[in-house]
Short mmCIF file of C-alpha atoms and ligand atoms in Angstrom, two decimals:
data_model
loop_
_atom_site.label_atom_id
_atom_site.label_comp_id
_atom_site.label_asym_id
_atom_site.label_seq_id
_atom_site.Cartn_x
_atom_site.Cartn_y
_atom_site.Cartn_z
CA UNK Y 1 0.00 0.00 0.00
CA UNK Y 2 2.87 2.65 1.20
CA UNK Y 3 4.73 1.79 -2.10
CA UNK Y 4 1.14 2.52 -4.50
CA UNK Y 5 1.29 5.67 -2.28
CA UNK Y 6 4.47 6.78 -2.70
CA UNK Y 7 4.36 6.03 -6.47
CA UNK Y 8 1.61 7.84 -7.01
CA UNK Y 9 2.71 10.72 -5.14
CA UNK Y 10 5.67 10.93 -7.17
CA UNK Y 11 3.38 10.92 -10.68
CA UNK Y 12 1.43 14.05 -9.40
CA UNK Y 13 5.06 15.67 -8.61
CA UNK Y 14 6.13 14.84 -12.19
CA UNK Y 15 2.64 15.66 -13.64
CA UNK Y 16 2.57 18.85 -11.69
CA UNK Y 17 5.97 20.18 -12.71
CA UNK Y 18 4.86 18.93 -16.38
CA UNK Y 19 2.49 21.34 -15.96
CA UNK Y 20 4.37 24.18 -14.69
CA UNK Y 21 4.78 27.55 -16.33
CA UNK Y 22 6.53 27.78 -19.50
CA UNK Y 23 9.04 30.76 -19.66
CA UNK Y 24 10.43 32.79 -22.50
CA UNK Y 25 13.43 33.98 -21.49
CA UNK Y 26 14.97 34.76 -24.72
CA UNK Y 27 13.98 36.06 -27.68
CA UNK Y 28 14.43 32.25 -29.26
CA UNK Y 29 12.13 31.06 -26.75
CA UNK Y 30 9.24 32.56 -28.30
CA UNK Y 31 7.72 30.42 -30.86
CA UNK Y 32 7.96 27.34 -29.56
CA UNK Y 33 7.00 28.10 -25.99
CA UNK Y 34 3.51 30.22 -27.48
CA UNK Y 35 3.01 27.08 -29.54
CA UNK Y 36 3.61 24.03 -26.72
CA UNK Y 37 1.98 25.89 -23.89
CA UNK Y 38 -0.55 27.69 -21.87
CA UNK Y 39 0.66 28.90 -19.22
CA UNK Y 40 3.50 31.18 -19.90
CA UNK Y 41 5.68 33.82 -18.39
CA UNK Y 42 7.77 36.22 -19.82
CA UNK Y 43 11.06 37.72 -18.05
CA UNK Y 44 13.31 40.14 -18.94
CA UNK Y 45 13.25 39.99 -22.62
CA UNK Y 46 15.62 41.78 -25.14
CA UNK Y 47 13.41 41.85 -28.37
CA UNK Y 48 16.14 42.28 -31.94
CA UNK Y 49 15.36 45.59 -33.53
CA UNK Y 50 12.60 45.55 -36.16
CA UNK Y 51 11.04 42.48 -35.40
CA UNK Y 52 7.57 42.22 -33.45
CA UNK Y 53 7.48 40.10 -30.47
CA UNK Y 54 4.42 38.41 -31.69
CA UNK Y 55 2.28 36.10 -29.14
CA UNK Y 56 -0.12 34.50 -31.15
CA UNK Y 57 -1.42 32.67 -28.46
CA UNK Y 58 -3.24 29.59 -28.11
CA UNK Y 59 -6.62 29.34 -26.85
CA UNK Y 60 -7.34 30.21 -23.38
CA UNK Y 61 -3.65 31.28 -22.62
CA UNK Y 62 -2.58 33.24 -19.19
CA UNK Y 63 0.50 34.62 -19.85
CA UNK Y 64 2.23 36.76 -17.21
CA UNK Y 65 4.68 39.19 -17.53
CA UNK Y 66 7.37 39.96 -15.10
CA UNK Y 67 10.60 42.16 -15.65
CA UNK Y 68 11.68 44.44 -18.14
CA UNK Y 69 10.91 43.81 -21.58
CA UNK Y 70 12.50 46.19 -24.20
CA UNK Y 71 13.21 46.39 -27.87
CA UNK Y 72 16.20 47.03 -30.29
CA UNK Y 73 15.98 50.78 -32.01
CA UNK Y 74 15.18 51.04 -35.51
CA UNK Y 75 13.20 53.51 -37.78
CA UNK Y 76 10.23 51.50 -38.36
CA UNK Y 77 6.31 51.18 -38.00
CA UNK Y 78 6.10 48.36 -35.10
CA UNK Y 79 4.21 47.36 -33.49
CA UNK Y 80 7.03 46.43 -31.18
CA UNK Y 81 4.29 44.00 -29.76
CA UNK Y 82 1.43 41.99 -31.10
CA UNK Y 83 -0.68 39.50 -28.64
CA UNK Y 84 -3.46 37.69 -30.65
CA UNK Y 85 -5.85 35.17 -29.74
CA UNK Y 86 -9.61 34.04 -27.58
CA UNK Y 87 -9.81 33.51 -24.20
CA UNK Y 88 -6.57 35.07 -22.97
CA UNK Y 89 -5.90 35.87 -19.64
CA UNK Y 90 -2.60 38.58 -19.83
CA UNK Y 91 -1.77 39.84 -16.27
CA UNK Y 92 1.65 41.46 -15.45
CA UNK Y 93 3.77 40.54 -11.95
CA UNK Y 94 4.57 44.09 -10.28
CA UNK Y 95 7.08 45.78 -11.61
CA UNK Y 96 6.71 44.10 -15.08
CA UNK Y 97 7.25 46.78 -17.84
CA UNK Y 98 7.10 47.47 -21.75
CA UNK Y 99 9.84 50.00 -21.55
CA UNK Y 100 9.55 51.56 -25.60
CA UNK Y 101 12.59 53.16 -24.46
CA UNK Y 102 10.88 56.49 -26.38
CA UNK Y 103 13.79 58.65 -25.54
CA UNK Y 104 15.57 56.87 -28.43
CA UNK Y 105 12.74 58.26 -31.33
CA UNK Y 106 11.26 61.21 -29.48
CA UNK Y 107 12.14 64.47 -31.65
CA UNK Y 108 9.16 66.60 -31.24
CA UNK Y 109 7.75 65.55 -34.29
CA UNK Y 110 5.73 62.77 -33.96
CA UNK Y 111 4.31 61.13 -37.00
CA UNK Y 112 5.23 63.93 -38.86
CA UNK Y 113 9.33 63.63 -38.13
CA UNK Y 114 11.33 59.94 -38.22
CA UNK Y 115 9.49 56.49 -38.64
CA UNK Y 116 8.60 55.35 -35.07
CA UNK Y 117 6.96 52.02 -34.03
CA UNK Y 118 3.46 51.30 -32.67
CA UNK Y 119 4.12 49.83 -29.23
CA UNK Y 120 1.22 47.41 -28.35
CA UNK Y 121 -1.26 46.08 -30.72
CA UNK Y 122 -3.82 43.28 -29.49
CA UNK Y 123 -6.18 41.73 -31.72
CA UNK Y 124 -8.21 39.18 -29.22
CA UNK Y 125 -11.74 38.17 -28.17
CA UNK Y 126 -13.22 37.32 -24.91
CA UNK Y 127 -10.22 38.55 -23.20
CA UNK Y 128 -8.21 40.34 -20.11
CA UNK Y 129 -5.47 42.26 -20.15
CA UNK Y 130 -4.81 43.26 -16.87
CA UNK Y 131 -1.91 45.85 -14.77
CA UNK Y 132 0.45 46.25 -17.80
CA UNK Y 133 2.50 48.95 -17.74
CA UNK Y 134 4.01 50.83 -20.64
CA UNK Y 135 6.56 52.82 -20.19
CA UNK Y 136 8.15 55.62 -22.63
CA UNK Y 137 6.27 54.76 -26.04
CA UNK Y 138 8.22 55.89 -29.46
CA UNK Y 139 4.51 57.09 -30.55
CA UNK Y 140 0.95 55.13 -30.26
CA UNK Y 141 1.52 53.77 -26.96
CA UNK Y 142 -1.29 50.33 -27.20
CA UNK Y 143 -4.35 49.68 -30.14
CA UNK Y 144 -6.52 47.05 -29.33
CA UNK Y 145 -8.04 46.24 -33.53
CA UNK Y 146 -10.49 43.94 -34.71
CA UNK Y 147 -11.23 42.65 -31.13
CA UNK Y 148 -14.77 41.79 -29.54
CA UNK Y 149 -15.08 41.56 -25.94
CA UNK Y 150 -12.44 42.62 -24.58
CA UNK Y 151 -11.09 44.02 -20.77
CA UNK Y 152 -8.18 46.36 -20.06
CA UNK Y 153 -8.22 47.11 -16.54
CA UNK Y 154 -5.31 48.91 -14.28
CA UNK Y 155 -3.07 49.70 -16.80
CA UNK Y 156 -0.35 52.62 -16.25
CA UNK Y 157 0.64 54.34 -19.33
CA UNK Y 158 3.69 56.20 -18.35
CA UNK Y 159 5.14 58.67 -21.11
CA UNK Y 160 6.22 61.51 -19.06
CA UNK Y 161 10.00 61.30 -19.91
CA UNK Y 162 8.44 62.44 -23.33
CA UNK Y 163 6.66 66.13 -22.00
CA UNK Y 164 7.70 68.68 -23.51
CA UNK Y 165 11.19 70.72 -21.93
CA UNK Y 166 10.84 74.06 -23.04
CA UNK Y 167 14.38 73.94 -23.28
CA UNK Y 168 14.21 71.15 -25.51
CA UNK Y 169 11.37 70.71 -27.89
CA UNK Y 170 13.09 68.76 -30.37
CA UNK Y 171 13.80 66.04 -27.62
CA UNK Y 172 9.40 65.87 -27.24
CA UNK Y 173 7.00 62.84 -27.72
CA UNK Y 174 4.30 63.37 -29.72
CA UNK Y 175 1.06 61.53 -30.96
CA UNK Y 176 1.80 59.04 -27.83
CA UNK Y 177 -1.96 57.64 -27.83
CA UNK Y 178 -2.42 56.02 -24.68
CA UNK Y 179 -4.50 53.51 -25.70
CA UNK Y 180 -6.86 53.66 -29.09
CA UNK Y 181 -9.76 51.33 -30.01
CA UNK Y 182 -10.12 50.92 -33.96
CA UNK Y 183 -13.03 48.22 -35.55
CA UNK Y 184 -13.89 46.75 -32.06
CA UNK Y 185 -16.57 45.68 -30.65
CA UNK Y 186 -17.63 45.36 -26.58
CA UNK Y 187 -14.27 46.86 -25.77
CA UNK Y 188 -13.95 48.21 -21.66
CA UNK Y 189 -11.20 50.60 -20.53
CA UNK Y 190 -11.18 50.34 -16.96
CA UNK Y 191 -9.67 51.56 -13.77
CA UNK Y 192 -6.29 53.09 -15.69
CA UNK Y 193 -3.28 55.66 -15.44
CA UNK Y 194 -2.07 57.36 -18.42
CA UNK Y 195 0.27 60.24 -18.54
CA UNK Y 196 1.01 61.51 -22.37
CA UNK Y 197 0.97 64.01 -25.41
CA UNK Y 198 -1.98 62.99 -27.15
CA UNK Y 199 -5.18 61.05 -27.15
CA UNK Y 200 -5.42 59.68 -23.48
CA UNK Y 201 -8.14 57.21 -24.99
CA UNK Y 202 -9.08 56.95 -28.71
CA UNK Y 203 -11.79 55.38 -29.66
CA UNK Y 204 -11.38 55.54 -33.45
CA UNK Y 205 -13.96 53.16 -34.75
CA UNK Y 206 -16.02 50.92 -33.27
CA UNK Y 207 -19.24 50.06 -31.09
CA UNK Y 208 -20.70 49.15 -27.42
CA UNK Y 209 -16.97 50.41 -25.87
CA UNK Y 210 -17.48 51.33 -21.89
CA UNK Y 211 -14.33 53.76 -20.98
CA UNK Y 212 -14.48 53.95 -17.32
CA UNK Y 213 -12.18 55.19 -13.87
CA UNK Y 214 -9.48 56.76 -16.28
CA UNK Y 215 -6.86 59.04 -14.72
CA UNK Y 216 -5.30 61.40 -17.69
CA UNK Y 217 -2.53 63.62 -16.96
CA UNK Y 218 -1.30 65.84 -19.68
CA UNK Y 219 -3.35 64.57 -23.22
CA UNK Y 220 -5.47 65.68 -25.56
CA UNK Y 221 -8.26 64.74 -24.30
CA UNK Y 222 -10.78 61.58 -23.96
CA UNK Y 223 -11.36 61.17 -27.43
CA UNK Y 224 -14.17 60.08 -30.12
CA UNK Y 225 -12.00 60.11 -33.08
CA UNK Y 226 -10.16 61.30 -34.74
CA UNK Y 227 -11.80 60.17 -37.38
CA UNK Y 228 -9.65 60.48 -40.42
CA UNK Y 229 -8.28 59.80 -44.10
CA UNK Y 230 -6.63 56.46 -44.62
CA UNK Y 231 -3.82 58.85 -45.70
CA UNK Y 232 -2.94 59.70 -42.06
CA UNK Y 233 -2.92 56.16 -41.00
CA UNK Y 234 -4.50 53.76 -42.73
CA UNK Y 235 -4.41 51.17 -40.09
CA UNK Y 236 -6.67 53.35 -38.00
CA UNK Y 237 -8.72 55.27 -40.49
CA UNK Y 238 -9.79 51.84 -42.29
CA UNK Y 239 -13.64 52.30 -41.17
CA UNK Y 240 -15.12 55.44 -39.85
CA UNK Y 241 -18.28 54.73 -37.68
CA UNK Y 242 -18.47 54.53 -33.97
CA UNK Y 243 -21.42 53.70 -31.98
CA UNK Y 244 -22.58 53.29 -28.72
CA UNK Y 245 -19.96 54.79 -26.38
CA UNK Y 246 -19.99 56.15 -22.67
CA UNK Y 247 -17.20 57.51 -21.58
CA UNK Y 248 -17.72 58.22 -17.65
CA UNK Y 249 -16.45 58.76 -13.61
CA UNK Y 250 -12.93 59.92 -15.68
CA UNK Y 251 -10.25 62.82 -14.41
CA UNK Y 252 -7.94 64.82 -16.79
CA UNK Y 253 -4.99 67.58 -15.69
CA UNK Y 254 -2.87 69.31 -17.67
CA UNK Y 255 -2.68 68.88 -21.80
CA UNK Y 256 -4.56 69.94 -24.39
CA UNK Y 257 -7.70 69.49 -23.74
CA UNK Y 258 -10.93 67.69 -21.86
CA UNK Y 259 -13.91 65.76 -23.97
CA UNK Y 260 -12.55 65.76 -27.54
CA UNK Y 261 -14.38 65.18 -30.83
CA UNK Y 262 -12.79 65.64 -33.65
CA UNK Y 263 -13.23 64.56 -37.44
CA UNK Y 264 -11.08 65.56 -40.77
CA UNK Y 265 -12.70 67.24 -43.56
CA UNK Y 266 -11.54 64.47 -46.25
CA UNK Y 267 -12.45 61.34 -44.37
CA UNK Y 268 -14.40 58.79 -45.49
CA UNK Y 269 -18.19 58.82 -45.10
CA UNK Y 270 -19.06 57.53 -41.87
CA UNK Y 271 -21.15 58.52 -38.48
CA UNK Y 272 -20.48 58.47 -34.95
CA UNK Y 273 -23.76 58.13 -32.97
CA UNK Y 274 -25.16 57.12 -29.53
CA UNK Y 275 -21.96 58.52 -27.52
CA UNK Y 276 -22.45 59.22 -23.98
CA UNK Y 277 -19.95 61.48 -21.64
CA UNK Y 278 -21.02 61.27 -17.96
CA UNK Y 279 -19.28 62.89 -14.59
CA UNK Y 280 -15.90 64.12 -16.16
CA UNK Y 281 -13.89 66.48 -14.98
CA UNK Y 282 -10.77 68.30 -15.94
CA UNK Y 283 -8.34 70.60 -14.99
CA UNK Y 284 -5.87 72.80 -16.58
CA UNK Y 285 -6.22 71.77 -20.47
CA UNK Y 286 -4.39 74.49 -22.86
CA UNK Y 287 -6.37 74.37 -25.74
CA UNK Y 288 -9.83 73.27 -25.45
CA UNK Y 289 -12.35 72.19 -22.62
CA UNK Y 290 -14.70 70.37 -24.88
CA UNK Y 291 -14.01 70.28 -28.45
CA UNK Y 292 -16.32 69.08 -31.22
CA UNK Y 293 -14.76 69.87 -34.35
CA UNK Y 294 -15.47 68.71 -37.84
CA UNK Y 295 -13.04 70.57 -39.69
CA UNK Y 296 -10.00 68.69 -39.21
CA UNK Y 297 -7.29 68.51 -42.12
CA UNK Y 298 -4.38 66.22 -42.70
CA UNK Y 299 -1.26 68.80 -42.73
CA UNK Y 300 1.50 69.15 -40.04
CA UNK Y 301 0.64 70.95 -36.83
CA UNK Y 302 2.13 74.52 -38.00
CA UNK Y 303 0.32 74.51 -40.95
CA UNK Y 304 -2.92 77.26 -40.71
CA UNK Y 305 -5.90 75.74 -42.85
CA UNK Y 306 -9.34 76.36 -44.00
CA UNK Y 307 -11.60 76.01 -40.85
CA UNK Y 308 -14.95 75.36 -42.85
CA UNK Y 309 -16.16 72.16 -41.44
CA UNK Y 310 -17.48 69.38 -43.64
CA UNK Y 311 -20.28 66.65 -42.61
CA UNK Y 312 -18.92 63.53 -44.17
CA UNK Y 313 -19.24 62.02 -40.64
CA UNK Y 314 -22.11 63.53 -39.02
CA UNK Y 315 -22.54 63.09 -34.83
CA UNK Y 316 -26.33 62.15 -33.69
CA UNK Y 317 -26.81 61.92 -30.02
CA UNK Y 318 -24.00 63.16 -28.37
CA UNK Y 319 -25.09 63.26 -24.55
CA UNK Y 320 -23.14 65.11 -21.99
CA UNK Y 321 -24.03 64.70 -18.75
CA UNK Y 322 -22.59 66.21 -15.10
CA UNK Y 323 -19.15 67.85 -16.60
CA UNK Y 324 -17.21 70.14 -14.67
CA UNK Y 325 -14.02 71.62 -16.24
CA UNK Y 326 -11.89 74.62 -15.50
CA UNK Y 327 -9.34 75.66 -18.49
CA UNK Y 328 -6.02 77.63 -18.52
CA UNK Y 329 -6.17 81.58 -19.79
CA UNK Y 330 -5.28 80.58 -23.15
CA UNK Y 331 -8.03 77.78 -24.12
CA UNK Y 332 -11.38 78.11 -25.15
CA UNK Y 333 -13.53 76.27 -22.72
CA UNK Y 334 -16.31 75.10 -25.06
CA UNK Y 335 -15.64 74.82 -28.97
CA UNK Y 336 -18.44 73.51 -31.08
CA UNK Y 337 -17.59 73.64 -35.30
CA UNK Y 338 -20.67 71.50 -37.11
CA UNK Y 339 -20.95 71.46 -40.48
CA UNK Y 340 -24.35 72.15 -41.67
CA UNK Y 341 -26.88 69.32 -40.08
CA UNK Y 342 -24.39 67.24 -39.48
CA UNK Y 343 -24.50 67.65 -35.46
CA UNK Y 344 -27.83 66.00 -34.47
CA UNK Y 345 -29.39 65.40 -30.82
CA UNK Y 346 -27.07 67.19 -28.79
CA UNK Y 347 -28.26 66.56 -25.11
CA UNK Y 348 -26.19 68.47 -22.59
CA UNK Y 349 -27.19 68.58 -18.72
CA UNK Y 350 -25.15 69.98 -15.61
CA UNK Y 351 -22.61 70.69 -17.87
CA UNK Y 352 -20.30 73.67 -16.39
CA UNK Y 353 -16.68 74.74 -18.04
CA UNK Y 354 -14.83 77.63 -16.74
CA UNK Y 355 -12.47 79.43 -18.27
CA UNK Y 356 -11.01 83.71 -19.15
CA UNK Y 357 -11.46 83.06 -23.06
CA UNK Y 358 -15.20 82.92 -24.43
CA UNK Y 359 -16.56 79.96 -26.13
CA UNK Y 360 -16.57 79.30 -29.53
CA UNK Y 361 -19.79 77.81 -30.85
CA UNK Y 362 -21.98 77.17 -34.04
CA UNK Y 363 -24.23 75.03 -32.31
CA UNK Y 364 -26.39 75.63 -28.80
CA UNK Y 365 -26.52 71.75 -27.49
CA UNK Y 366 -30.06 70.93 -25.91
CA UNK Y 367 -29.55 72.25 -22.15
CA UNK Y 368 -26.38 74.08 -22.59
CA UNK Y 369 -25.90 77.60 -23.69
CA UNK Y 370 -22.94 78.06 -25.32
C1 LIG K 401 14.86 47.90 -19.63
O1 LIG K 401 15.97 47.31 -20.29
C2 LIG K 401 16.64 48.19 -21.19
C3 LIG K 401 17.69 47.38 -21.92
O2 LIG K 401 18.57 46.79 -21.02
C4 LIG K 401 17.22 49.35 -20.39
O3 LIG K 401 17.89 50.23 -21.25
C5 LIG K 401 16.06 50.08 -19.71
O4 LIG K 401 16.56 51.14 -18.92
C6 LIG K 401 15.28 49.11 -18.84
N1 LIG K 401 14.10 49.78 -18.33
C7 LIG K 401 13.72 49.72 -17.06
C8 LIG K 401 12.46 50.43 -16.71
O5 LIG K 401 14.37 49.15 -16.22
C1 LIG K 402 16.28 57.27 -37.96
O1 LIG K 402 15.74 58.42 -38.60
C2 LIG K 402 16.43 59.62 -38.24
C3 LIG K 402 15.68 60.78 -38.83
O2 LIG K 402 15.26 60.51 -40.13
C4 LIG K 402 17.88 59.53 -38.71
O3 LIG K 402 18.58 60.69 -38.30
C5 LIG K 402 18.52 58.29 -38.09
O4 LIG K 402 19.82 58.15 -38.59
C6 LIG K 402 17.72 57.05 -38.39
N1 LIG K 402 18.29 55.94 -37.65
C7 LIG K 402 18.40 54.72 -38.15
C8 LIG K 402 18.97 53.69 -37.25
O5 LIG K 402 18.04 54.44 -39.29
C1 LIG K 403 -16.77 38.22 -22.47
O1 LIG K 403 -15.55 37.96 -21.75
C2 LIG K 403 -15.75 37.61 -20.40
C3 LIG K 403 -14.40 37.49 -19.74
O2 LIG K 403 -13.49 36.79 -20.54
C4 LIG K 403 -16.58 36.31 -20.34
O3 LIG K 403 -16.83 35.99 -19.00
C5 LIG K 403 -17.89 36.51 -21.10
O4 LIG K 403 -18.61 35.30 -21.15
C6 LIG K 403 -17.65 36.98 -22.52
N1 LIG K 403 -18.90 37.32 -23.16
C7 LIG K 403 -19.25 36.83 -24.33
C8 LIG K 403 -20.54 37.31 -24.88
O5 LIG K 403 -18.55 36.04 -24.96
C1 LIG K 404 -24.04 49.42 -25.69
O1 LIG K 404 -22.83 48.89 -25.18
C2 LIG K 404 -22.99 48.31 -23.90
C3 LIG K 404 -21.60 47.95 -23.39
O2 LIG K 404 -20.98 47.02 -24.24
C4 LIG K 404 -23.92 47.11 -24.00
O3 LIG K 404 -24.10 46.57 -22.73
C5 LIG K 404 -25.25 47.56 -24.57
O4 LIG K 404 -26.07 46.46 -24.79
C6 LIG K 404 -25.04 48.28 -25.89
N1 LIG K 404 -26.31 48.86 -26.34
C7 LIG K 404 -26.78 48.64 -27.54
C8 LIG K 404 -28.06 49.31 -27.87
O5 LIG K 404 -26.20 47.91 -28.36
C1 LIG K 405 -17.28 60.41 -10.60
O1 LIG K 405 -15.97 60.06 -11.05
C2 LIG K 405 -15.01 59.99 -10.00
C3 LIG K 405 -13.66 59.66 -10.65
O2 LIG K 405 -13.25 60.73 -11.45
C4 LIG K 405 -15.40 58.92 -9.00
O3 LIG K 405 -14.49 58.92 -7.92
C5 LIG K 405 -16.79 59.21 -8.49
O4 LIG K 405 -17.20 58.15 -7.66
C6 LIG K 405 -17.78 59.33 -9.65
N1 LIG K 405 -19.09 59.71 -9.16
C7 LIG K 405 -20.15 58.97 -9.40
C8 LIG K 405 -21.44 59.52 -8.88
O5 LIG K 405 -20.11 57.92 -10.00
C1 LIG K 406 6.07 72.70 -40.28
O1 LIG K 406 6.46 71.44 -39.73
C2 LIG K 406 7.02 70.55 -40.69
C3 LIG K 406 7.19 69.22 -40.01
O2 LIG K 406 7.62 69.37 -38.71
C4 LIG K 406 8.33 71.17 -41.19
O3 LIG K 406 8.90 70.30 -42.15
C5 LIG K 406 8.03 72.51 -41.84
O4 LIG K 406 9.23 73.14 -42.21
C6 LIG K 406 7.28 73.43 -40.87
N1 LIG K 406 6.79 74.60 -41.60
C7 LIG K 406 6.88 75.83 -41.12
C8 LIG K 406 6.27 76.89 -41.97
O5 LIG K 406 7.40 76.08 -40.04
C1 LIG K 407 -30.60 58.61 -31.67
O1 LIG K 407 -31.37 58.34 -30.51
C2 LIG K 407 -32.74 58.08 -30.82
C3 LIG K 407 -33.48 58.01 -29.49
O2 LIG K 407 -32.85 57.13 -28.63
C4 LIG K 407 -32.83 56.79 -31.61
O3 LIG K 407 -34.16 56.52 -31.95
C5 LIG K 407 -32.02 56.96 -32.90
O4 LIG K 407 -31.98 55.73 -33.60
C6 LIG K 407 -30.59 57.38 -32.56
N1 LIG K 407 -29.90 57.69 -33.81
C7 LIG K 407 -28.89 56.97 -34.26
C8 LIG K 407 -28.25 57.42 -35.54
O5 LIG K 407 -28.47 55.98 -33.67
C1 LIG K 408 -24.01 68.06 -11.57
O1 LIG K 408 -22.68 67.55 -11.72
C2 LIG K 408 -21.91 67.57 -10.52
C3 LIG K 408 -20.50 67.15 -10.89
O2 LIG K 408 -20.49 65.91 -11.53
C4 LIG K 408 -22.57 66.63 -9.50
O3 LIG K 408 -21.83 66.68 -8.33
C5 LIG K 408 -23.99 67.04 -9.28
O4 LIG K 408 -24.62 66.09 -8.47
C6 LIG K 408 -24.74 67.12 -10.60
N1 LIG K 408 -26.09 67.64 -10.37
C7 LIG K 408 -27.17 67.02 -10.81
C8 LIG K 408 -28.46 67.71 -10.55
O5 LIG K 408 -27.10 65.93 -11.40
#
């Protein structure tokens, strides 16, 4: 009896260490530990310039990350990290970091200067990604693409090596996205950190996205759009209709600005409709308090253009609802720029923004005054 025991004692040792964690420790590890295994962790990882560490994970995966994982420099489009698949559980051990090492591409000129990668992209279904950290992003910081059902919860977005030094422009990140949501559906943004120079979220296409418990510090703004020309970036601009969206109980100081709509004058036809803002507040913003523009055009940021707007993508029911925002001296609290008919169902309660500049409106929302 004491030997059966023993014996089998020793099988569930062997099975359970069979069944241990796989780890990629190396950048050789990578294929064939995402293709044997489940359960996987990733340590400190060195990832070869131009070359995507690509997880395309298997079926109900948990992979953890722990340590420091960074990536060679090279002039290219990224992304410098690509995790596909359904059912994935991706948590990170603390401390555990996608250092983009931005410093290395940063030159105040964002897409408009060198070629810089994409840092995260995740295309995955019925999944969490939760507590990653990203640290110093080239550009884009994270897009989560072609996804359905999807959680990103406690994530820190950390890009404020990249603000600009007055003393320094040159040495600035720009278009750092924190984290964007193109042709997605039943995408939630929970419970995160991000500190940047542009979009803090961005929802860019998509439908039923909940954006919720966001701390912003220094973007421009919580953002429906852009909504652009394929031109600008044709991996974001490759469908133009959002729907369904409440963005809510969110915080931004500093940047550019606070509730941000925004779409470009030679976009394709599409519509954003059904979006919902609710108890948002925001402190500080340069630039705008709430912005609803459709007169954006694809030129570099110096360049003055035509401000007519254009309705190729109209908004219908845009409800704001218990805002409170106070603006520096040199923005313009409340901006509204419709084409005309093309702004539909605006429904603003209990919204208040304060500011020294007037607003800036061709539209009076239902229950606001502008
Ligand atoms: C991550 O590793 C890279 C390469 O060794 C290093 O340059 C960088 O400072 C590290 N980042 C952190 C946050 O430790
Ligand atoms: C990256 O692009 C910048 C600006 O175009 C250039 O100065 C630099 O030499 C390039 N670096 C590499 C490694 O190609
Ligand atoms: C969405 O994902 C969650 C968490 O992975 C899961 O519990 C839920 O069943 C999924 N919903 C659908 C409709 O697949
Ligand atoms: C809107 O999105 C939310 C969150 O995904 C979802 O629960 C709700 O059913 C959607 N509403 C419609 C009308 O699709
Ligand atoms: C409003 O949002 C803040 C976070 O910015 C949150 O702490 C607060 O609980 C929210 N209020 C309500 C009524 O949900
Ligand atoms: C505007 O910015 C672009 C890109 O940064 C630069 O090439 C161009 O010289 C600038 N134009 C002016 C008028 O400053
Ligand atoms: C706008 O909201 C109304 C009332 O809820 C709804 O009937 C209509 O379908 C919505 N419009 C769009 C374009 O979704
Ligand atoms: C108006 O909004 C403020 C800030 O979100 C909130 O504290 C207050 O309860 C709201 N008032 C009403 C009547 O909803």
């Amino acid at each position: 009896m004491a030997t059966i025991y023993v014996i089998t004692i020793l099988l569930n040792l062997i099975y359970l260490s069979y069944q241990q964690q796989c780890v990629i420790s190396t950048y050789e590890d990578v294929d064939s530990v995402v293709s044997s295994c489940t359960d996987i962790a990733i340590d400190d990882l060195i990832v070869p310039a131009s070359t995507t560490l690509t997880l395309n994970l298997q079926e109900g995966t948990t992979l953890t990350l722990r340590g420091n994982i960074s990536f060679g420099f090279d002039n290219w489009s990224g992304p410098l990290v690509l995790i596909t698949g359904s059912s994935l559980t991706v948590i990170a051990a603390p401390g555990a970091v996608f250092d983009g090492q931005g410093e290395r591409y940063w030159d105040g000129q964002g897409i408009w200067g060198s070629l810089k990668p994409l840092l995260l992209r995740i295309e995955a279904t019925n999944s969490v990604f939760s507590g990653i950290n990203i640290l110093n992003c080239p550009i884009r910081c994270s897009r989560i693409k072609d996804s359905n059902n999807v959680t990103i919860s406690n994530w820190n977005i950390d890009n404020s090596a990249g603000d600009v030094d007055a003393a320094q422009p040159q040495n600035s990140a720009q278009n750092t996205e924190g984290i964007q949501v193109v042709t997605s559906v039943g995408i939630s943004l929970l419970d995160s950190q991000v500190t940047n120079q542009d979009d803090c979220v961005a929802i860019n296409s998509g439908s039923n996205v909940v954006v919720s418990d966001i701390n912003c510090d220094g973007s421009h703004g919580l953002s429906i759009g852009s909504i652009g020309p394929s031109g600008l970036d044709a991996d974001a601009f490759d469908e133009n209709s959002i729907d369904n969206v409440t963005i809510k109980n969110s915080a931004l100081v500093n940047g550019q600005n606070g509730i941000q709509i925004i779409t470009y004058v030679d976009a394709p036809n599409g519509l954003i409709s059904n979006v919902l803002y609710e108890n948002i507040t925001f402190e500080g913003p340069n630039t705008y308090g709430i912005e609803i523009q459709q007169n954006y055009r694809n030129v570099p940021p110096n360049v003055t253009t035509d401000p007519t707007p254009v309705g190729n993508v109209p908004i219908v029911n845009l409800t704001l609802r218990n805002i409170v925002g106070n603006v520096a001296a040199s923005a313009v609290p409340v901006c509204i720029k419709c084409a005309d008919g093309a702004c539909l169902n605006f429904d603003w309660h209990n919204v208040t923004v304060t500011g020294v500049l007037p607003n800036d409106c061709n539209v009076n929302p239902d229950g606001y005054d502008c």
